[in-house]
PDB file of C-alpha atoms in Angstrom:
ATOM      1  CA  UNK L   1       0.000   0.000   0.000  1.00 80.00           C
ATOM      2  CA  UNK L   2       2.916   2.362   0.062  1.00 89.00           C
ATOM      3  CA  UNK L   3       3.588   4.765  -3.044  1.00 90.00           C
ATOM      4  CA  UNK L   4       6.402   3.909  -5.318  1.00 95.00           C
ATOM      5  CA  UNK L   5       8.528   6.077  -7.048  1.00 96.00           C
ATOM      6  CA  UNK L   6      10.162   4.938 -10.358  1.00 97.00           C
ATOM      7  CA  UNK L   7      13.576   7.032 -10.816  1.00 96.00           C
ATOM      8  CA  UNK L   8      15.000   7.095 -14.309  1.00 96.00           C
ATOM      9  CA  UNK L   9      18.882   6.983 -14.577  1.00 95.00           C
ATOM     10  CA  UNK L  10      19.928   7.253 -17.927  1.00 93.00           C
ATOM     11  CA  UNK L  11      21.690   8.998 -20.910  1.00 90.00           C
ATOM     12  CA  UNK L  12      19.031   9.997 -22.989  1.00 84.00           C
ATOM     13  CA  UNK L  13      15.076   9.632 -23.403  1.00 82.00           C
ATOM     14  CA  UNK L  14      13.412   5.759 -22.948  1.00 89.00           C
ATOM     15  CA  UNK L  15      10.035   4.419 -24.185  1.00 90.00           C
ATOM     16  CA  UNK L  16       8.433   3.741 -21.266  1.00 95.00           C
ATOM     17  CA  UNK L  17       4.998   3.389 -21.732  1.00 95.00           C
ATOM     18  CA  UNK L  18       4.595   0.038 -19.966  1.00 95.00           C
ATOM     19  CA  UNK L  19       5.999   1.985 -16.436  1.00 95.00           C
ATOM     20  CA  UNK L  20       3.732   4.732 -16.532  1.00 95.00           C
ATOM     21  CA  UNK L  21       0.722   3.635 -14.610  1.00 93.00           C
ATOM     22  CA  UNK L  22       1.998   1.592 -12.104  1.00 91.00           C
ATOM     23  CA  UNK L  23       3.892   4.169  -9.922  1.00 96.00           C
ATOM     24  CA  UNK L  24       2.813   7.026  -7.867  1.00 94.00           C
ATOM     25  CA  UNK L  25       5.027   9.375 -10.058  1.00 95.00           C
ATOM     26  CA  UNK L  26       8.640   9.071 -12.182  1.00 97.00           C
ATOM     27  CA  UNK L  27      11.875  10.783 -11.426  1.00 97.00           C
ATOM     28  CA  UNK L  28      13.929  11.279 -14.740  1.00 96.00           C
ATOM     29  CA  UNK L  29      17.938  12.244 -13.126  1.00 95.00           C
ATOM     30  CA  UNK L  30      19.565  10.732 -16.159  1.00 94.00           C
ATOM     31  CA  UNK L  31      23.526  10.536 -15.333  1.00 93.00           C
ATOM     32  CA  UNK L  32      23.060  11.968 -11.439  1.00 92.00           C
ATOM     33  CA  UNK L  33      26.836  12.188 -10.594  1.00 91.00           C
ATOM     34  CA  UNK L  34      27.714  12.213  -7.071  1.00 92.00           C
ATOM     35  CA  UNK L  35      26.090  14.634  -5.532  1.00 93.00           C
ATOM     36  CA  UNK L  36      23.260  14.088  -7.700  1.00 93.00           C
ATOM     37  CA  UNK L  37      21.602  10.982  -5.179  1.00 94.00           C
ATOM     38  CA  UNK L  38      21.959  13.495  -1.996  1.00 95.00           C
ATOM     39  CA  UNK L  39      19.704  15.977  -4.016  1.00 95.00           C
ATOM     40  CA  UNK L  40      17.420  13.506  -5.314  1.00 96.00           C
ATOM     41  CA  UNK L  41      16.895  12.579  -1.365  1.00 96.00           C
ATOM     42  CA  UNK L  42      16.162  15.835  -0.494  1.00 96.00           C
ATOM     43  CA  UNK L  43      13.198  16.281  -3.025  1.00 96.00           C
ATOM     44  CA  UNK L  44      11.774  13.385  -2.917  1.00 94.00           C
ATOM     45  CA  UNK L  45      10.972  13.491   1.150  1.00 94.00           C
ATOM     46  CA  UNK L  46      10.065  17.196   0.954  1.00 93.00           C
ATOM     47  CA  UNK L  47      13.458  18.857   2.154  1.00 96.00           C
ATOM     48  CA  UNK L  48      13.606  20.638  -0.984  1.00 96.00           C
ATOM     49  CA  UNK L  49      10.904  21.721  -3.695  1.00 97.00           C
ATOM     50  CA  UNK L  50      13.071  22.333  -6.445  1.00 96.00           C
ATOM     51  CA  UNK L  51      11.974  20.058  -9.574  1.00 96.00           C
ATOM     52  CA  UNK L  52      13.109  20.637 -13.354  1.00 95.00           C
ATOM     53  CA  UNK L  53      11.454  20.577 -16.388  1.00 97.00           C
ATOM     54  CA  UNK L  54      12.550  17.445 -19.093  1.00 96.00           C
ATOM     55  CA  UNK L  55      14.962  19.208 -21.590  1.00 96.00           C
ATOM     56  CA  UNK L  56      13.472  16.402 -24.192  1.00 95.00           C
ATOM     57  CA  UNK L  57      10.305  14.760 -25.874  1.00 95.00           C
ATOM     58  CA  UNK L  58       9.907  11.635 -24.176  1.00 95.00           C
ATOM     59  CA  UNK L  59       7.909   9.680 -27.359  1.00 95.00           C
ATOM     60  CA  UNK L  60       5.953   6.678 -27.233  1.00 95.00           C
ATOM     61  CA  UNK L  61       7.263   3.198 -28.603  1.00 94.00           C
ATOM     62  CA  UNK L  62       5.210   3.347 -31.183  1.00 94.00           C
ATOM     63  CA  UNK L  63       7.729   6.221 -32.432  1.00 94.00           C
ATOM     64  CA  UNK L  64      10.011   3.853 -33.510  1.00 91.00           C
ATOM     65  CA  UNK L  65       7.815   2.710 -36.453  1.00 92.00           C
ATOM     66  CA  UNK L  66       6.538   5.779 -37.326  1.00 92.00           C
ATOM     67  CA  UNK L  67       9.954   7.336 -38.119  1.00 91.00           C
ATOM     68  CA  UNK L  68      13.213   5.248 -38.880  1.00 90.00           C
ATOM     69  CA  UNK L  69      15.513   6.056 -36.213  1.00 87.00           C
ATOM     70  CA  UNK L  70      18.154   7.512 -38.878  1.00 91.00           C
ATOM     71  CA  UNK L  71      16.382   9.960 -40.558  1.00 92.00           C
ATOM     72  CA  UNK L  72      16.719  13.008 -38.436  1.00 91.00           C
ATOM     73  CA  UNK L  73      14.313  14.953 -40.799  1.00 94.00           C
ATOM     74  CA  UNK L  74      13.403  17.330 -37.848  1.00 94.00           C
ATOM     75  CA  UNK L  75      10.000  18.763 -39.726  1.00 95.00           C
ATOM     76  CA  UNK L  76       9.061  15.522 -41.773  1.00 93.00           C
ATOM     77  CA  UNK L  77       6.025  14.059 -40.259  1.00 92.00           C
ATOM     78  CA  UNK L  78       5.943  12.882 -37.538  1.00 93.00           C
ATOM     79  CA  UNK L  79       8.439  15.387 -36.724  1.00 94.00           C
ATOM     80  CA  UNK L  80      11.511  15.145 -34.208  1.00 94.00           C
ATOM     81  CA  UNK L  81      12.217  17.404 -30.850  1.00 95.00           C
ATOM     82  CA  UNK L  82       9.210  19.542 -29.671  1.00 96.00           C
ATOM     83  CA  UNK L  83       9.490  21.850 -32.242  1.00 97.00           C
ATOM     84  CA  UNK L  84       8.055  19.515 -35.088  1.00 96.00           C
ATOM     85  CA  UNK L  85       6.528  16.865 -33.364  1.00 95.00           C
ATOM     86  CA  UNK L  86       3.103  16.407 -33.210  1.00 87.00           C
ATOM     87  CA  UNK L  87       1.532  18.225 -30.961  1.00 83.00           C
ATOM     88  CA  UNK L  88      -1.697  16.689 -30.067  1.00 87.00           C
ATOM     89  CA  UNK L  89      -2.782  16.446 -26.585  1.00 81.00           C
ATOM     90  CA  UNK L  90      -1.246  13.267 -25.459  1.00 84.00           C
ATOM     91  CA  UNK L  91       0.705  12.584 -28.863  1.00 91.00           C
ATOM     92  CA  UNK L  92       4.119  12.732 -26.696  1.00 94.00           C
ATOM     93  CA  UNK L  93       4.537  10.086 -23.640  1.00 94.00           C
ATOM     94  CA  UNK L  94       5.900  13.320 -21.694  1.00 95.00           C
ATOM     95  CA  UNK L  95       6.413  16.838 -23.445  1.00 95.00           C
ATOM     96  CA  UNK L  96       9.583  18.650 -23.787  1.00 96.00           C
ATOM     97  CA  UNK L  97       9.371  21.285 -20.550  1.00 97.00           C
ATOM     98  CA  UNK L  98       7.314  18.733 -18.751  1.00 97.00           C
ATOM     99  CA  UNK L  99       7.918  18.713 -14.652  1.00 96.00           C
ATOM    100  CA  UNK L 100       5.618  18.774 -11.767  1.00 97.00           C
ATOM    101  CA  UNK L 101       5.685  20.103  -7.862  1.00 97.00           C
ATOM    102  CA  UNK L 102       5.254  18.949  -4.763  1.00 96.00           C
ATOM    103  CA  UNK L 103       2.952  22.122  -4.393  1.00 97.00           C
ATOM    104  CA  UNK L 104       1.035  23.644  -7.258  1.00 97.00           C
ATOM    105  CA  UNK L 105       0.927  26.994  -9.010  1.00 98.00           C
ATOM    106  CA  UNK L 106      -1.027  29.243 -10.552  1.00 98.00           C
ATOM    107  CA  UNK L 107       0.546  31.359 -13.537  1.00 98.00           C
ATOM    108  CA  UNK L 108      -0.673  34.972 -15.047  1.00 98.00           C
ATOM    109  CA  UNK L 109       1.078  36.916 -17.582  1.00 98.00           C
ATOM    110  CA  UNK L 110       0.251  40.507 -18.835  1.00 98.00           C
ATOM    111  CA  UNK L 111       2.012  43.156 -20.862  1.00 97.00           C
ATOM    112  CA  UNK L 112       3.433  46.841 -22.042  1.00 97.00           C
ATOM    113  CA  UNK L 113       3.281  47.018 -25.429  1.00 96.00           C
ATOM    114  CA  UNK L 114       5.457  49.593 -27.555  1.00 95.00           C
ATOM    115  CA  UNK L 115       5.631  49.779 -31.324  1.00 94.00           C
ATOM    116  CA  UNK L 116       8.693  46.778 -31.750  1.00 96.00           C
ATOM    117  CA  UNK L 117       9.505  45.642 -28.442  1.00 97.00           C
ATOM    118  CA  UNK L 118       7.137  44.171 -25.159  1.00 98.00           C
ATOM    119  CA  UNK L 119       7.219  43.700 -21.132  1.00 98.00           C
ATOM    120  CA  UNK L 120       5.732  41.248 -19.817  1.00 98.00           C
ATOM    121  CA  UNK L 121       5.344  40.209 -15.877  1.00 98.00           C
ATOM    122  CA  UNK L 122       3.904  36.963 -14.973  1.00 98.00           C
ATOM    123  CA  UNK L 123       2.758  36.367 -11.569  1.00 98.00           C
ATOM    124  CA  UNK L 124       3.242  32.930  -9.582  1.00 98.00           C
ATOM    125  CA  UNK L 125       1.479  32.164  -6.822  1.00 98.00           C
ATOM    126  CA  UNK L 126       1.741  28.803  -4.786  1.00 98.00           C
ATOM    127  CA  UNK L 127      -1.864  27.892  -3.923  1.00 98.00           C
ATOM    128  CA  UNK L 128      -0.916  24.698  -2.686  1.00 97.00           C
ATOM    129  CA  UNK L 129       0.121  23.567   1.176  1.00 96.00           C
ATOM    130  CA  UNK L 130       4.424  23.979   0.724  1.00 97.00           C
ATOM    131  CA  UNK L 131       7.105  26.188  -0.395  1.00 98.00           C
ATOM    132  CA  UNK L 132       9.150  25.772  -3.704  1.00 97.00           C
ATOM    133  CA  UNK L 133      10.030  26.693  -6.861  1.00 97.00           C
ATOM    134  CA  UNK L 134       8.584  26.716 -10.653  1.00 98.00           C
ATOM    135  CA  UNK L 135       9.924  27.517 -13.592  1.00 98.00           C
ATOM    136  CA  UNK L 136       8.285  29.931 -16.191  1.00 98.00           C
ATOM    137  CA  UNK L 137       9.395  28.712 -20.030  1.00 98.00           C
ATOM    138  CA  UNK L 138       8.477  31.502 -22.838  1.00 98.00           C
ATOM    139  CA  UNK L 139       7.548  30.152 -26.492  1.00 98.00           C
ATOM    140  CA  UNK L 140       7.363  31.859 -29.534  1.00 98.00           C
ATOM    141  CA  UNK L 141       4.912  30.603 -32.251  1.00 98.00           C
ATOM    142  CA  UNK L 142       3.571  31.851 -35.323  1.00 98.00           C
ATOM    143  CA  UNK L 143       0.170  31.870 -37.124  1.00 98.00           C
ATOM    144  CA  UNK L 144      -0.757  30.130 -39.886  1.00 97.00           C
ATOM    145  CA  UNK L 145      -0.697  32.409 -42.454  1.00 97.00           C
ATOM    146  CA  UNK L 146       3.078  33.261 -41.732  1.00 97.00           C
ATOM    147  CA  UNK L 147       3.476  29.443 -41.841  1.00 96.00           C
ATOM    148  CA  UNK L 148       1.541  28.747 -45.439  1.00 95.00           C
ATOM    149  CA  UNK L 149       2.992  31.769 -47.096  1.00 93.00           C
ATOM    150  CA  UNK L 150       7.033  30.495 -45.690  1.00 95.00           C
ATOM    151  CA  UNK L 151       8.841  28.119 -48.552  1.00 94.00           C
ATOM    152  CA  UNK L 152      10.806  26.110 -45.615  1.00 95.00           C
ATOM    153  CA  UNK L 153       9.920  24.526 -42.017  1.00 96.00           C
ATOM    154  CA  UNK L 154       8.588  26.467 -39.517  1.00 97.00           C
ATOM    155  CA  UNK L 155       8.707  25.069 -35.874  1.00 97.00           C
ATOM    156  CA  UNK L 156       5.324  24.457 -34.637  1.00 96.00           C
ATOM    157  CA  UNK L 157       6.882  26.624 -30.913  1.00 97.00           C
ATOM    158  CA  UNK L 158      10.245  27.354 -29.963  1.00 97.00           C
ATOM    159  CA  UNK L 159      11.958  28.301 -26.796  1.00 98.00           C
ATOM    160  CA  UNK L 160      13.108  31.771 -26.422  1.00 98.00           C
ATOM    161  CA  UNK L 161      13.491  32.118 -22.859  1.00 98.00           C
ATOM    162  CA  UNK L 162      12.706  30.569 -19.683  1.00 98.00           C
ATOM    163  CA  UNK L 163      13.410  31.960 -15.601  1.00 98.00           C
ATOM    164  CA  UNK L 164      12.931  29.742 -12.477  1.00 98.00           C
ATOM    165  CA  UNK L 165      11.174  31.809  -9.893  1.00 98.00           C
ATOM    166  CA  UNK L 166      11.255  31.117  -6.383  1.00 94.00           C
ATOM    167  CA  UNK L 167      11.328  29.903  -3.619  1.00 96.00           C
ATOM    168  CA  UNK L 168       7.719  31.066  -3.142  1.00 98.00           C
ATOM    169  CA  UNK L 169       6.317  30.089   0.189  1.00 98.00           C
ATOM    170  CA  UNK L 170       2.679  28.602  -0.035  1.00 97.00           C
ATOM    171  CA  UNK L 171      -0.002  31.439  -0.229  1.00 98.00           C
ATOM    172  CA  UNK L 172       2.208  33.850  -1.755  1.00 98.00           C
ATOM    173  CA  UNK L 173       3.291  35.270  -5.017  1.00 98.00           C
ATOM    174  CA  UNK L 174       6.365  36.469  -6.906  1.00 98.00           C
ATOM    175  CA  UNK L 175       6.762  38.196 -10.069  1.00 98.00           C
ATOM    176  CA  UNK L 176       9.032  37.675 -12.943  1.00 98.00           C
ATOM    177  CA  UNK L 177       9.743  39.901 -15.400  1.00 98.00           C
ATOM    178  CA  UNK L 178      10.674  39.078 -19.530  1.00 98.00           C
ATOM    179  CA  UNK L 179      11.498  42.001 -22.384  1.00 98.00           C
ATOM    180  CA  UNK L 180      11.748  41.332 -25.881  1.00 98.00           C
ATOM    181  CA  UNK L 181      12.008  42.773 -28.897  1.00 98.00           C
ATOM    182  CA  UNK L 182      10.245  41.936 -32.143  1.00 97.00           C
ATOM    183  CA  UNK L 183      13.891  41.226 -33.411  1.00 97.00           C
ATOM    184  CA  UNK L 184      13.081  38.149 -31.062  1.00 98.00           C
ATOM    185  CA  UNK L 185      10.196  36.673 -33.339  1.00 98.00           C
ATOM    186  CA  UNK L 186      12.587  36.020 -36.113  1.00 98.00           C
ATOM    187  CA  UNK L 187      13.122  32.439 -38.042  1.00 97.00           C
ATOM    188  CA  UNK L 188      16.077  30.795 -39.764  1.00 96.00           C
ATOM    189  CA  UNK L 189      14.261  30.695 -43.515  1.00 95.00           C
ATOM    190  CA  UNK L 190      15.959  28.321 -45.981  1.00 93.00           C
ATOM    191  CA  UNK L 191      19.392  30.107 -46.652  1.00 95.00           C
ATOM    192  CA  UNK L 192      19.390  30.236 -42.885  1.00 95.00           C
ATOM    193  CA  UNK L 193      19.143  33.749 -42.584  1.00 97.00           C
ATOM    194  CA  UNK L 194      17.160  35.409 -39.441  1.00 96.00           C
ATOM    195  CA  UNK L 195      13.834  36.730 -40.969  1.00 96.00           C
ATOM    196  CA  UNK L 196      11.354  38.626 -39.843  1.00 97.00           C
ATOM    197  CA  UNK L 197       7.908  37.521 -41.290  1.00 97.00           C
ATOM    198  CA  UNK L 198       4.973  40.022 -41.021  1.00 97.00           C
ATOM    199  CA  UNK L 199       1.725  38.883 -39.729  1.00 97.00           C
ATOM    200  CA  UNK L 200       0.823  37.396 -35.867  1.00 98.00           C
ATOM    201  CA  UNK L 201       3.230  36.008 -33.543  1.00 98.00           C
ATOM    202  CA  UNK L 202       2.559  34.697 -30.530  1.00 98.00           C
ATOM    203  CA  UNK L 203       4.652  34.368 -26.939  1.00 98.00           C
ATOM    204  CA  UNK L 204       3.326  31.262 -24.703  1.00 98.00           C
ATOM    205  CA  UNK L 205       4.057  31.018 -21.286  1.00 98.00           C
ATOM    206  CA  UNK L 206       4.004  28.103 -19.689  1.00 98.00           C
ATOM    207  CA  UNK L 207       4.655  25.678 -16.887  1.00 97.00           C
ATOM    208  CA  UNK L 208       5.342  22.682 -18.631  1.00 95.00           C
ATOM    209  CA  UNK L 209       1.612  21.914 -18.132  1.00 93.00           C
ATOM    210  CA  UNK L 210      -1.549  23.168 -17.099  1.00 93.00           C
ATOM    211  CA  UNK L 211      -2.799  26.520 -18.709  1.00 93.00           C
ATOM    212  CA  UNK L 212      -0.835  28.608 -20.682  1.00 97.00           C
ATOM    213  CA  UNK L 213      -0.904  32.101 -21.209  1.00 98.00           C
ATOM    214  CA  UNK L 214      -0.536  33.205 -24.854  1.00 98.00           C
ATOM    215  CA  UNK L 215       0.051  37.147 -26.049  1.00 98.00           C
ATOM    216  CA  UNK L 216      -0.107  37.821 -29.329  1.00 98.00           C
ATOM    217  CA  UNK L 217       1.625  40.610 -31.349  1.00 98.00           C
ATOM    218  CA  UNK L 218       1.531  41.833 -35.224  1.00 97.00           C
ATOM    219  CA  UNK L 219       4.151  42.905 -36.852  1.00 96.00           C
ATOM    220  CA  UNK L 220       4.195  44.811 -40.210  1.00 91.00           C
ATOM    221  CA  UNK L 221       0.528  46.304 -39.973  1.00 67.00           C
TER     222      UNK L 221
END
């Protein structure tokens, strides 16, 4: 009757679907080193709050007939990384940026607008029963128009920036602050050259899951 944790040690991203329903939650510390077990301890019987977010796609088995492991077309369907793969609910085992708390948050995002550049602050607040940390991770996406009228890949999202925020103690709330600059929106088009495309483009904040907050912009109008 007690809860079981499965911890992941390993170099790079496993197909476990089989493992995912039997324990009460899964630790990915790939290569831990040594001081990496001591830390692991400390989060896991609440001495610290301080979880990550995976830094890759974890795919299903089935991946491995859909796409032969040594193509590394990025954008051919089904697509590689987060930025091409398909991105329908569930579609990925885990999602790039993926990482829970031993608390949980609530996020809010608004801006200040000028003519080529935006604020935005994003508020954090722990409404659950302990103190600890989350990490805010800022997307930019563009709309489909931008995306039909481009003659090369487009990522479906990709990460501009990201800031862990914290420690916030339960009940409260911090703030953390982002800037950019339409220079910012730009893609890599097919000479690889930054371009900047005119039409909607979006900035999605996120937690790695839950609700997201999504601002949109338009340049060149």
């Amino acid at each position: 009757g007690k809860p079981v944790v499965l911890v992941l040690a390993n170099g790079g991203a496993l197909a476990i679907d089989n493992l995912v329903d039997g324990p009460a939650a899964i630790v990915e510390v790939f290569n831990p080193a040594v001081m990496g077990p001591r830390a692991l301890a400390a989060q896991l019987f609440g001495d610290e709050n301080r979880w990550g977010k995976l830094p890759v796609t974890m795919y299903p088995h089935e991946f491995i007939n859909q796409k032969n492991m040594t193509d590394y077309d990025m954008a051919l369907s089904p697509g590689r990384t987060y930025k091409y793969y398909d991105s329908t609910p569930g579609a990925a085992l885990f999602s790039f940026g993926h990482g829970l708390s031993l608390t949980e948050f609530k996020l809010t995002c608004s801006d200040e607008a000028a003519d080529t550049s935006t604020k935005v602050t994003c508020q954090v607040a722990n409404v659950g029963e302990m103190d600890g940390d989350e990490v805010v991770l800022v997307y930019h996406k563009v709309s489909d128009e931008i995306r039909e009228a481009a003659d090369h890949p487009i990522p479906l999202k990709q990460l501009i920036d990201f800031e862990r925020v914290g420690p916030v103690a339960k009940g409260a709330k911090a703030f953390q602050s982002f800037a950019f600059t339409y220079d910012d929106f730009e893609l890599v088009n097919a000479n690889g050259d930054k371009v900047l495309y005119d039409g909607e483009h979006t900035l999605v904040f996120s937690r790695g899951h839950g609700e997201e907050v999504e601002l949109t912009y338009v340049v060149g109008h």
